[in-house]
DNA sequence: CTGGCCTTAGA
DNA sequence: CTAAGGCCA
């Protein structure tokens, strides 16, 4: 009898923690609601997780078993469940973020004390942190070189879901709690389905078609040709081996060399995910500290009004506002737009990236410490492989380039629906009269980009030790 | 030790 | 044209 403690691996198929190739012990699956984790979570993300949990429980029940649901501190609950079932071992899939590592180490100590074997299984990434290093043996802090080695490495094949023979005949009457039970209000955003079936449908349909346009069109938010698998990868409702394997088959079936390259480009995004996982594992302090050290501290502004306008999507920069409103409405934002709004917060509003990271953590279903922190620090020029501080996104140019017909902007900013793309993409230099006649309800720009850009460069030159 | 390459661009 | 810095050969 082995307890498998589910955390961010809410699936049965392609789960290296649940399915073991050796041994015939039966598995008792467990999930623990940990208040410390819930304290750091937002309602959209918890709503998705609860749906994933219900699906996971259904899958176990279909196989004549059940998912045990408990509430409390895992360092008490996990050993208690192990003792109750007289388990020989407890397994879980490794989570590489700092908070999880501290928690898991504490659980490990408790289990050692009562003499229960435990195994932390490498499952969430293809290549575990520390396994891809520079030729000098150090963790990479530049993506390009990491990526080359990541692609060259052999990838493991997916494993099957366990059969009912592998699962313990248990039943549990503790229900999956509601959002309200956990102290959250119902989110305004519509939350997508979190089942493994839903993840597979997304993956399959993405790999039939959009993946072949991915390289060319992924930066155009109106196209919606990204995979939208991020939330499923965050909660492990689909396995990373299954994702890679399916893209590899799309690679084999690609109709042209360009289509093959496009599949490779998508796989490169999977490599980014593993790059940031190993950055966080090697540098757990980046959650709160700049990765890149400047001589002096960066003089971020304390500007609550500007921060609120950014959160509300009321900055008067159309592409920024569209992104921030998509975040509220869908608990999701297109990746290109994430970079634009992050650049705007840090380089135009001069607000600390941590404020933006906190807002994303609260609002995004797919929030992942490693990826979000990596992305924010990249945009803020404080991270690994960071955007140089003097290379600052121009929000108008970005909008014009990646949303030329303002299709994405109009979808999320109804005040601009009757305005033409020309005035939308030159909103910052249009006259007051032009703005009022084109879109009377849409705000004027809250800052002057070219002014703020110069000030941002000065702010970073000071931080670098300039006069 | 050092030159060259490469960055999810902008002015 | 600008221009920082990790990594490699």
mmCIF file of N, CA, C and O (backbone and C1' of nucleotides) in Angstrom, chain A residues 272 336 339 391-392 394 398 401, chain B residues 4-11:
data_model
loop_
_atom_site.group_PDB
_atom_site.id
_atom_site.type_symbol
_atom_site.label_atom_id
_atom_site.label_comp_id
_atom_site.label_asym_id
_atom_site.label_seq_id
_atom_site.Cartn_x
_atom_site.Cartn_y
_atom_site.Cartn_z
ATOM 1 N N UNK A 272 11.194 26.940 -22.622
ATOM 2 C CA UNK A 272 11.176 28.148 -21.763
ATOM 3 C C UNK A 272 10.644 27.790 -20.378
ATOM 4 O O UNK A 272 11.164 28.243 -19.354
ATOM 5 N N UNK A 336 2.029 37.703 -25.805
ATOM 6 C CA UNK A 336 2.610 38.944 -26.337
ATOM 7 C C UNK A 336 2.115 40.142 -25.530
ATOM 8 O O UNK A 336 2.871 41.042 -25.190
ATOM 9 N N UNK A 339 3.744 40.654 -22.155
ATOM 10 C CA UNK A 339 5.021 41.381 -22.230
ATOM 11 C C UNK A 339 4.789 42.881 -22.349
ATOM 12 O O UNK A 339 5.499 43.679 -21.747
ATOM 13 N N UNK A 391 16.137 48.919 -23.869
ATOM 14 C CA UNK A 391 15.233 48.439 -24.924
ATOM 15 C C UNK A 391 13.831 48.352 -24.351
ATOM 16 O O UNK A 391 13.455 47.396 -23.685
ATOM 17 N N UNK A 392 13.058 49.385 -24.592
ATOM 18 C CA UNK A 392 11.763 49.531 -23.944
ATOM 19 C C UNK A 392 10.650 49.425 -24.969
ATOM 20 O O UNK A 392 10.678 50.126 -25.983
ATOM 21 N N UNK A 394 7.528 50.026 -27.063
ATOM 22 C CA UNK A 394 6.641 51.148 -27.344
ATOM 23 C C UNK A 394 5.224 50.576 -27.486
ATOM 24 O O UNK A 394 4.949 49.833 -28.426
ATOM 25 N N UNK A 398 3.833 48.376 -30.660
ATOM 26 C CA UNK A 398 3.508 46.975 -30.428
ATOM 27 C C UNK A 398 2.066 46.673 -30.831
ATOM 28 O O UNK A 398 1.788 45.665 -31.471
ATOM 29 N N UNK A 401 1.764 46.767 -34.618
ATOM 30 C CA UNK A 401 2.417 45.643 -35.274
ATOM 31 C C UNK A 401 1.636 44.343 -35.091
ATOM 32 O O UNK A 401 1.492 43.561 -36.018
ATOM 33 P P DG B 4 35.863 39.675 -33.666
ATOM 34 O "O5'" DG B 4 34.653 38.660 -33.429
ATOM 35 C "C5'" DG B 4 34.849 37.265 -33.636
ATOM 36 C "C4'" DG B 4 33.543 36.552 -33.371
ATOM 37 C "C3'" DG B 4 32.319 37.294 -33.918
ATOM 38 O "O3'" DG B 4 31.458 36.322 -34.493
ATOM 39 C "C1'" DG B 4 32.042 36.925 -31.608
ATOM 40 P P DC B 5 30.227 36.734 -35.392
ATOM 41 O "O5'" DC B 5 29.017 36.026 -34.643
ATOM 42 C "C5'" DC B 5 29.155 34.712 -34.099
ATOM 43 C "C4'" DC B 5 28.045 34.489 -33.103
ATOM 44 C "C3'" DC B 5 26.733 35.173 -33.503
ATOM 45 O "O3'" DC B 5 25.694 34.221 -33.475
ATOM 46 C "C1'" DC B 5 27.291 35.689 -31.260
ATOM 47 P P DC B 6 24.317 34.469 -34.286
ATOM 48 O "O5'" DC B 6 23.227 34.539 -33.134
ATOM 49 C "C5'" DC B 6 23.319 33.692 -32.003
ATOM 50 C "C4'" DC B 6 22.619 34.362 -30.847
ATOM 51 C "C3'" DC B 6 21.396 35.185 -31.272
ATOM 52 O "O3'" DC B 6 20.243 34.652 -30.654
ATOM 53 C "C1'" DC B 6 22.775 36.390 -29.743
ATOM 54 P P DT B 7 18.834 34.685 -31.468
ATOM 55 O "O5'" DT B 7 17.847 35.312 -30.384
ATOM 56 C "C5'" DT B 7 18.014 36.643 -30.026
ATOM 57 C "C4'" DT B 7 17.962 36.753 -28.517
ATOM 58 C "C3'" DT B 7 16.897 37.739 -28.053
ATOM 59 O "O3'" DT B 7 16.384 37.303 -26.805
ATOM 60 C "C1'" DT B 7 19.036 38.582 -27.516
ATOM 61 P P DT B 8 15.068 36.382 -26.764
ATOM 62 O "O5'" DT B 8 14.249 37.264 -27.795
ATOM 63 C "C5'" DT B 8 13.687 38.536 -27.383
ATOM 64 C "C4'" DT B 8 12.509 38.583 -28.267
ATOM 65 C "C3'" DT B 8 11.567 39.715 -27.954
ATOM 66 O "O3'" DT B 8 11.127 40.212 -29.186
ATOM 67 C "C1'" DT B 8 10.471 37.634 -27.736
ATOM 68 P P DA B 9 10.906 41.559 -29.565
ATOM 69 O "O5'" DA B 9 12.201 42.432 -29.149
ATOM 70 C "C5'" DA B 9 12.718 43.430 -30.010
ATOM 71 C "C4'" DA B 9 12.344 44.800 -29.482
ATOM 72 C "C3'" DA B 9 11.295 45.514 -30.332
ATOM 73 O "O3'" DA B 9 10.642 46.459 -29.525
ATOM 74 C "C1'" DA B 9 13.429 46.494 -30.683
ATOM 75 P P DG B 10 9.694 47.603 -30.174
ATOM 76 O "O5'" DG B 10 10.605 48.903 -30.109
ATOM 77 C "C5'" DG B 10 11.132 49.276 -28.847
ATOM 78 C "C4'" DG B 10 11.829 50.611 -28.932
ATOM 79 C "C3'" DG B 10 11.057 51.683 -29.704
ATOM 80 O "O3'" DG B 10 11.217 52.911 -29.016
ATOM 81 C "C1'" DG B 10 13.134 51.267 -30.770
ATOM 82 P P DA B 11 10.606 54.258 -29.585
ATOM 83 O "O5'" DA B 11 11.894 54.977 -30.150
ATOM 84 C "C5'" DA B 11 12.996 55.213 -29.267
ATOM 85 C "C4'" DA B 11 14.075 55.976 -30.005
ATOM 86 C "C3'" DA B 11 13.564 57.201 -30.766
ATOM 87 O "O3'" DA B 11 14.553 58.219 -30.697
ATOM 88 C "C1'" DA B 11 14.528 55.689 -32.290
#
